[in-house]
Amino acid sequence: EAGVVQSPRYKIIEKKQPVAFWCNPISGHNTLYWYLQNLGQGPELLIRYENEEAVDDSQLPKDRFSAERLKGVDSTLKIQPAELGDSAVYLCASSLYGGFSYNEQFFGPGTRLTVL
Amino acid sequence: GENVEQHPSTLSVQEGDSAVIKCTYSDSASNYFPWYKQELGKRPQLIIDIRSNVGEKKDQRIAVTLNKTAKHFSLHITETQPEDSAVYFCAAPSRGGADGLTFGKGTHLIIQP
């Protein structure tokens, strides 16, 4: 069984440029998460999807960040414009279903973003 | 929302000794507590989890204990081996028991040969 796939693995951009990250969850997983991980810190939840619906986006900086999961499968996270402080690893995770069922979250390898 | 505190930030133990990592949480509604291991440059991977209806769970050399009254849970690794060297994160549901996770800041476990 393939795991969570993310691309690109690495991205270097100049500040004020746009950037997009792509995630394909494990087949059959209804719940998809985007996390941000700064160096030496734990992952921080940005947004959670149940199928195509964003059910928790309270931590997403909506002035510059956006996300979509149009068909309830793969997802894209976008930053426009990027700032120096956005340099981090962006992790995608998926689980069978969400809510109170507490399924294991499987993480992708992440996209390491460097903003110059 | 949930607040998770994790200690220590760095833990160095001799190979073969035991390691204990402790976490506290703030939301009494939380009832699921996973532990993730992250090796350098790799993705976090679940190593063990516990639900609030039990006080302890064990899987070979790894065990987790939960004290709901005190709102803390701990990871215990016995007979540590070099491959146990990694960063370990505890976590709890972010809000009202729903399953987005709030993670601790991590513990860098170093196994000395």
mmCIF file of N, CA, C and O in Angstrom, chain A residues 35-86:
data_model
loop_
_atom_site.group_PDB
_atom_site.id
_atom_site.type_symbol
_atom_site.label_atom_id
_atom_site.label_comp_id
_atom_site.label_asym_id
_atom_site.label_seq_id
_atom_site.Cartn_x
_atom_site.Cartn_y
_atom_site.Cartn_z
ATOM 1 N N TYR A 35 -0.097 20.146 8.172
ATOM 2 C CA TYR A 35 0.615 20.639 9.344
ATOM 3 C C TYR A 35 1.831 21.439 8.884
ATOM 4 O O TYR A 35 2.401 21.189 7.824
ATOM 5 N N LEU A 36 2.260 22.333 9.733
ATOM 6 C CA LEU A 36 3.501 23.074 9.533
ATOM 7 C C LEU A 36 4.451 22.650 10.646
ATOM 8 O O LEU A 36 4.045 22.567 11.805
ATOM 9 N N GLN A 37 5.706 22.352 10.294
ATOM 10 C CA GLN A 37 6.694 21.996 11.323
ATOM 11 C C GLN A 37 7.918 22.884 11.189
ATOM 12 O O GLN A 37 8.655 22.806 10.203
ATOM 13 N N ASN A 38 8.124 23.734 12.187
ATOM 14 C CA ASN A 38 9.329 24.535 12.255
ATOM 15 C C ASN A 38 10.460 23.701 12.848
ATOM 16 O O ASN A 38 10.231 22.734 13.573
ATOM 17 N N LEU A 39 11.674 24.091 12.561
ATOM 18 C CA LEU A 39 12.848 23.361 13.011
ATOM 19 C C LEU A 39 12.851 23.224 14.534
ATOM 20 O O LEU A 39 12.689 24.214 15.246
ATOM 21 N N GLY A 40 12.961 22.012 15.019
ATOM 22 C CA GLY A 40 13.032 21.776 16.451
ATOM 23 C C GLY A 40 11.700 21.847 17.169
ATOM 24 O O GLY A 40 11.662 21.873 18.400
ATOM 25 N N GLN A 41 10.616 21.876 16.419
ATOM 26 C CA GLN A 41 9.286 21.970 17.017
ATOM 27 C C GLN A 41 8.397 20.817 16.560
ATOM 28 O O GLN A 41 8.718 20.125 15.591
ATOM 29 N N GLY A 42 7.285 20.654 17.251
ATOM 30 C CA GLY A 42 6.310 19.666 16.823
ATOM 31 C C GLY A 42 5.451 20.208 15.693
ATOM 32 O O GLY A 42 5.371 21.421 15.482
ATOM 33 N N PRO A 43 4.791 19.331 14.945
ATOM 34 C CA PRO A 43 3.886 19.794 13.885
ATOM 35 C C PRO A 43 2.746 20.633 14.462
ATOM 36 O O PRO A 43 2.259 20.366 15.559
ATOM 37 N N GLU A 44 2.320 21.629 13.697
ATOM 38 C CA GLU A 44 1.199 22.488 14.079
ATOM 39 C C GLU A 44 0.124 22.375 13.016
ATOM 40 O O GLU A 44 0.382 22.595 11.832
ATOM 41 N N LEU A 45 -1.099 22.075 13.451
ATOM 42 C CA LEU A 45 -2.200 21.874 12.512
ATOM 43 C C LEU A 45 -2.578 23.180 11.813
ATOM 44 O O LEU A 45 -2.777 24.204 12.459
ATOM 45 N N LEU A 46 -2.669 23.130 10.482
ATOM 46 C CA LEU A 46 -3.129 24.277 9.698
ATOM 47 C C LEU A 46 -4.588 24.109 9.295
ATOM 48 O O LEU A 46 -5.394 25.035 9.421
ATOM 49 N N ILE A 47 -4.940 22.924 8.789
ATOM 50 C CA ILE A 47 -6.282 22.711 8.276
ATOM 51 C C ILE A 47 -6.576 21.223 8.239
ATOM 52 O O ILE A 47 -5.670 20.409 8.074
ATOM 53 N N ARG A 48 -7.832 20.893 8.453
ATOM 54 C CA ARG A 48 -8.288 19.496 8.392
ATOM 55 C C ARG A 48 -9.489 19.400 7.461
ATOM 56 O O ARG A 48 -10.421 20.194 7.550
ATOM 57 N N TYR A 49 -9.443 18.412 6.569
ATOM 58 C CA TYR A 49 -10.536 18.160 5.628
ATOM 59 C C TYR A 49 -11.228 16.846 5.954
ATOM 60 O O TYR A 49 -10.574 15.848 6.244
ATOM 61 N N GLU A 50 -12.542 16.852 5.908
ATOM 62 C CA GLU A 50 -13.334 15.629 5.875
ATOM 63 C C GLU A 50 -13.898 15.553 4.461
ATOM 64 O O GLU A 50 -14.749 16.357 4.086
ATOM 65 N N ASN A 51 -13.396 14.629 3.676
ATOM 66 C CA ASN A 51 -13.698 14.581 2.243
ATOM 67 C C ASN A 51 -13.309 15.943 1.646
ATOM 68 O O ASN A 51 -12.178 16.378 1.824
ATOM 69 N N GLU A 52 -14.215 16.636 0.984
ATOM 70 C CA GLU A 52 -13.819 17.908 0.363
ATOM 71 C C GLU A 52 -14.106 19.110 1.256
ATOM 72 O O GLU A 52 -13.806 20.245 0.883
ATOM 73 N N GLU A 53 -14.634 18.891 2.445
ATOM 74 C CA GLU A 53 -15.016 19.986 3.327
ATOM 75 C C GLU A 53 -13.917 20.305 4.341
ATOM 76 O O GLU A 53 -13.454 19.422 5.072
ATOM 77 N N ALA A 54 -13.543 21.585 4.408
ATOM 78 C CA ALA A 54 -12.593 22.038 5.416
ATOM 79 C C ALA A 54 -13.346 22.211 6.731
ATOM 80 O O ALA A 54 -14.124 23.162 6.893
ATOM 81 N N VAL A 55 -13.153 21.291 7.682
ATOM 82 C CA VAL A 55 -13.920 21.323 8.926
ATOM 83 C C VAL A 55 -13.189 22.019 10.062
ATOM 84 O O VAL A 55 -13.776 22.300 11.100
ATOM 85 N N ASP A 56 -11.891 22.294 9.883
ATOM 86 C CA ASP A 56 -11.127 23.001 10.901
ATOM 87 C C ASP A 56 -10.007 23.752 10.208
ATOM 88 O O ASP A 56 -8.992 23.161 9.869
ATOM 89 N N ASP A 57 -10.199 25.035 9.976
ATOM 90 C CA ASP A 57 -9.151 25.854 9.366
ATOM 91 C C ASP A 57 -8.820 27.054 10.242
ATOM 92 O O ASP A 57 -8.329 28.076 9.749
ATOM 93 N N SER A 58 -9.072 26.915 11.538
ATOM 94 C CA SER A 58 -8.903 28.045 12.449
ATOM 95 C C SER A 58 -7.456 28.499 12.576
ATOM 96 O O SER A 58 -7.201 29.642 12.948
ATOM 97 N N GLN A 59 -6.498 27.613 12.314
ATOM 98 C CA GLN A 59 -5.084 27.967 12.434
ATOM 99 C C GLN A 59 -4.450 28.345 11.102
ATOM 100 O O GLN A 59 -3.245 28.608 11.054
ATOM 101 N N LEU A 60 -5.216 28.399 10.051
ATOM 102 C CA LEU A 60 -4.680 28.744 8.722
ATOM 103 C C LEU A 60 -4.650 30.269 8.574
ATOM 104 O O LEU A 60 -5.699 30.915 8.662
ATOM 105 N N PRO A 61 -3.467 30.843 8.321
ATOM 106 C CA PRO A 61 -3.386 32.308 8.116
ATOM 107 C C PRO A 61 -4.033 32.676 6.780
ATOM 108 O O PRO A 61 -3.386 32.621 5.739
ATOM 109 N N LYS A 62 -5.268 33.044 6.813
ATOM 110 C CA LYS A 62 -6.051 33.157 5.587
ATOM 111 C C LYS A 62 -5.688 34.345 4.710
ATOM 112 O O LYS A 62 -6.117 34.417 3.554
ATOM 113 N N ASP A 63 -4.887 35.267 5.247
ATOM 114 C CA ASP A 63 -4.503 36.394 4.405
ATOM 115 C C ASP A 63 -3.548 35.968 3.294
ATOM 116 O O ASP A 63 -3.513 36.567 2.215
ATOM 117 N N ARG A 64 -2.777 34.904 3.544
ATOM 118 C CA ARG A 64 -1.805 34.491 2.532
ATOM 119 C C ARG A 64 -1.857 32.993 2.202
ATOM 120 O O ARG A 64 -1.290 32.567 1.215
ATOM 121 N N PHE A 65 -2.491 32.220 3.046
ATOM 122 C CA PHE A 65 -2.562 30.772 2.841
ATOM 123 C C PHE A 65 -3.952 30.387 2.335
ATOM 124 O O PHE A 65 -4.963 30.936 2.784
ATOM 125 N N SER A 66 -3.977 29.429 1.429
ATOM 126 C CA SER A 66 -5.247 28.850 0.989
ATOM 127 C C SER A 66 -5.036 27.368 0.721
ATOM 128 O O SER A 66 -3.912 26.922 0.495
ATOM 129 N N ALA A 67 -6.119 26.628 0.785
ATOM 130 C CA ALA A 67 -6.031 25.186 0.532
ATOM 131 C C ALA A 67 -7.302 24.736 -0.155
ATOM 132 O O ALA A 67 -8.354 25.374 -0.046
ATOM 133 N N GLU A 68 -7.174 23.638 -0.865
ATOM 134 C CA GLU A 68 -8.352 23.059 -1.500
ATOM 135 C C GLU A 68 -8.210 21.547 -1.607
ATOM 136 O O GLU A 68 -7.103 21.006 -1.645
ATOM 137 N N ARG A 69 -9.351 20.898 -1.636
ATOM 138 C CA ARG A 69 -9.407 19.448 -1.809
ATOM 139 C C ARG A 69 -10.691 19.194 -2.598
ATOM 140 O O ARG A 69 -11.678 18.705 -2.104
ATOM 141 N N LEU A 70 -10.621 19.561 -3.878
ATOM 142 C CA LEU A 70 -11.817 19.695 -4.679
ATOM 143 C C LEU A 70 -12.626 18.401 -4.815
ATOM 144 O O LEU A 70 -13.838 18.407 -4.733
ATOM 145 N N LYS A 71 -11.997 17.279 -5.041
ATOM 146 C CA LYS A 71 -12.730 16.034 -5.260
ATOM 147 C C LYS A 71 -12.634 15.105 -4.066
ATOM 148 O O LYS A 71 -12.954 13.925 -4.169
ATOM 149 N N GLY A 72 -12.189 15.657 -2.946
ATOM 150 C CA GLY A 72 -12.120 14.847 -1.750
ATOM 151 C C GLY A 72 -11.011 13.826 -1.743
ATOM 152 O O GLY A 72 -11.037 12.897 -0.940
ATOM 153 N N VAL A 73 -10.023 14.004 -2.641
ATOM 154 C CA VAL A 73 -8.899 13.062 -2.673
ATOM 155 C C VAL A 73 -7.616 13.852 -2.413
ATOM 156 O O VAL A 73 -7.268 14.104 -1.257
ATOM 157 N N ASP A 74 -6.928 14.283 -3.488
ATOM 158 C CA ASP A 74 -5.690 15.015 -3.278
ATOM 159 C C ASP A 74 -5.982 16.463 -2.912
ATOM 160 O O ASP A 74 -7.098 16.963 -3.080
ATOM 161 N N SER A 75 -4.956 17.121 -2.390
ATOM 162 C CA SER A 75 -5.123 18.476 -1.865
ATOM 163 C C SER A 75 -3.932 19.337 -2.247
ATOM 164 O O SER A 75 -2.826 18.839 -2.452
ATOM 165 N N THR A 76 -4.183 20.639 -2.328
ATOM 166 C CA THR A 76 -3.131 21.611 -2.601
ATOM 167 C C THR A 76 -3.154 22.689 -1.535
ATOM 168 O O THR A 76 -4.227 23.184 -1.174
ATOM 169 N N LEU A 77 -1.994 23.036 -1.027
ATOM 170 C CA LEU A 77 -1.821 24.135 -0.084
ATOM 171 C C LEU A 77 -1.003 25.212 -0.789
ATOM 172 O O LEU A 77 0.028 24.909 -1.376
ATOM 173 N N LYS A 78 -1.489 26.447 -0.745
ATOM 174 C CA LYS A 78 -0.823 27.535 -1.447
ATOM 175 C C LYS A 78 -0.475 28.667 -0.491
ATOM 176 O O LYS A 78 -1.228 28.948 0.458
ATOM 177 N N ILE A 79 0.651 29.310 -0.762
ATOM 178 C CA ILE A 79 1.047 30.505 -0.029
ATOM 179 C C ILE A 79 1.295 31.607 -1.069
ATOM 180 O O ILE A 79 2.033 31.410 -2.027
ATOM 181 N N GLN A 80 0.640 32.739 -0.871
ATOM 182 C CA GLN A 80 0.837 33.855 -1.787
ATOM 183 C C GLN A 80 0.522 35.174 -1.099
ATOM 184 O O GLN A 80 -0.635 35.386 -0.716
ATOM 185 N N PRO A 81 1.516 36.049 -0.909
ATOM 186 C CA PRO A 81 2.926 35.867 -1.205
ATOM 187 C C PRO A 81 3.664 35.226 -0.031
ATOM 188 O O PRO A 81 3.256 35.366 1.119
ATOM 189 N N ALA A 82 4.755 34.529 -0.312
ATOM 190 C CA ALA A 82 5.542 33.909 0.752
ATOM 191 C C ALA A 82 6.371 34.953 1.490
ATOM 192 O O ALA A 82 6.832 35.934 0.899
ATOM 193 N N GLU A 83 6.548 34.731 2.798
ATOM 194 C CA GLU A 83 7.375 35.581 3.639
ATOM 195 C C GLU A 83 8.526 34.750 4.206
ATOM 196 O O GLU A 83 8.472 33.520 4.217
ATOM 197 N N LEU A 84 9.557 35.437 4.677
ATOM 198 C CA LEU A 84 10.727 34.746 5.211
ATOM 199 C C LEU A 84 10.333 33.763 6.319
ATOM 200 O O LEU A 84 10.857 32.650 6.405
ATOM 201 N N GLY A 85 9.379 34.159 7.148
ATOM 202 C CA GLY A 85 8.960 33.330 8.276
ATOM 203 C C GLY A 85 8.188 32.082 7.878
ATOM 204 O O GLY A 85 7.876 31.255 8.738
ATOM 205 N N ASP A 86 7.884 31.943 6.600
ATOM 206 C CA ASP A 86 7.162 30.743 6.138
ATOM 207 C C ASP A 86 8.101 29.567 5.914
ATOM 208 O O ASP A 86 7.640 28.450 5.648
#
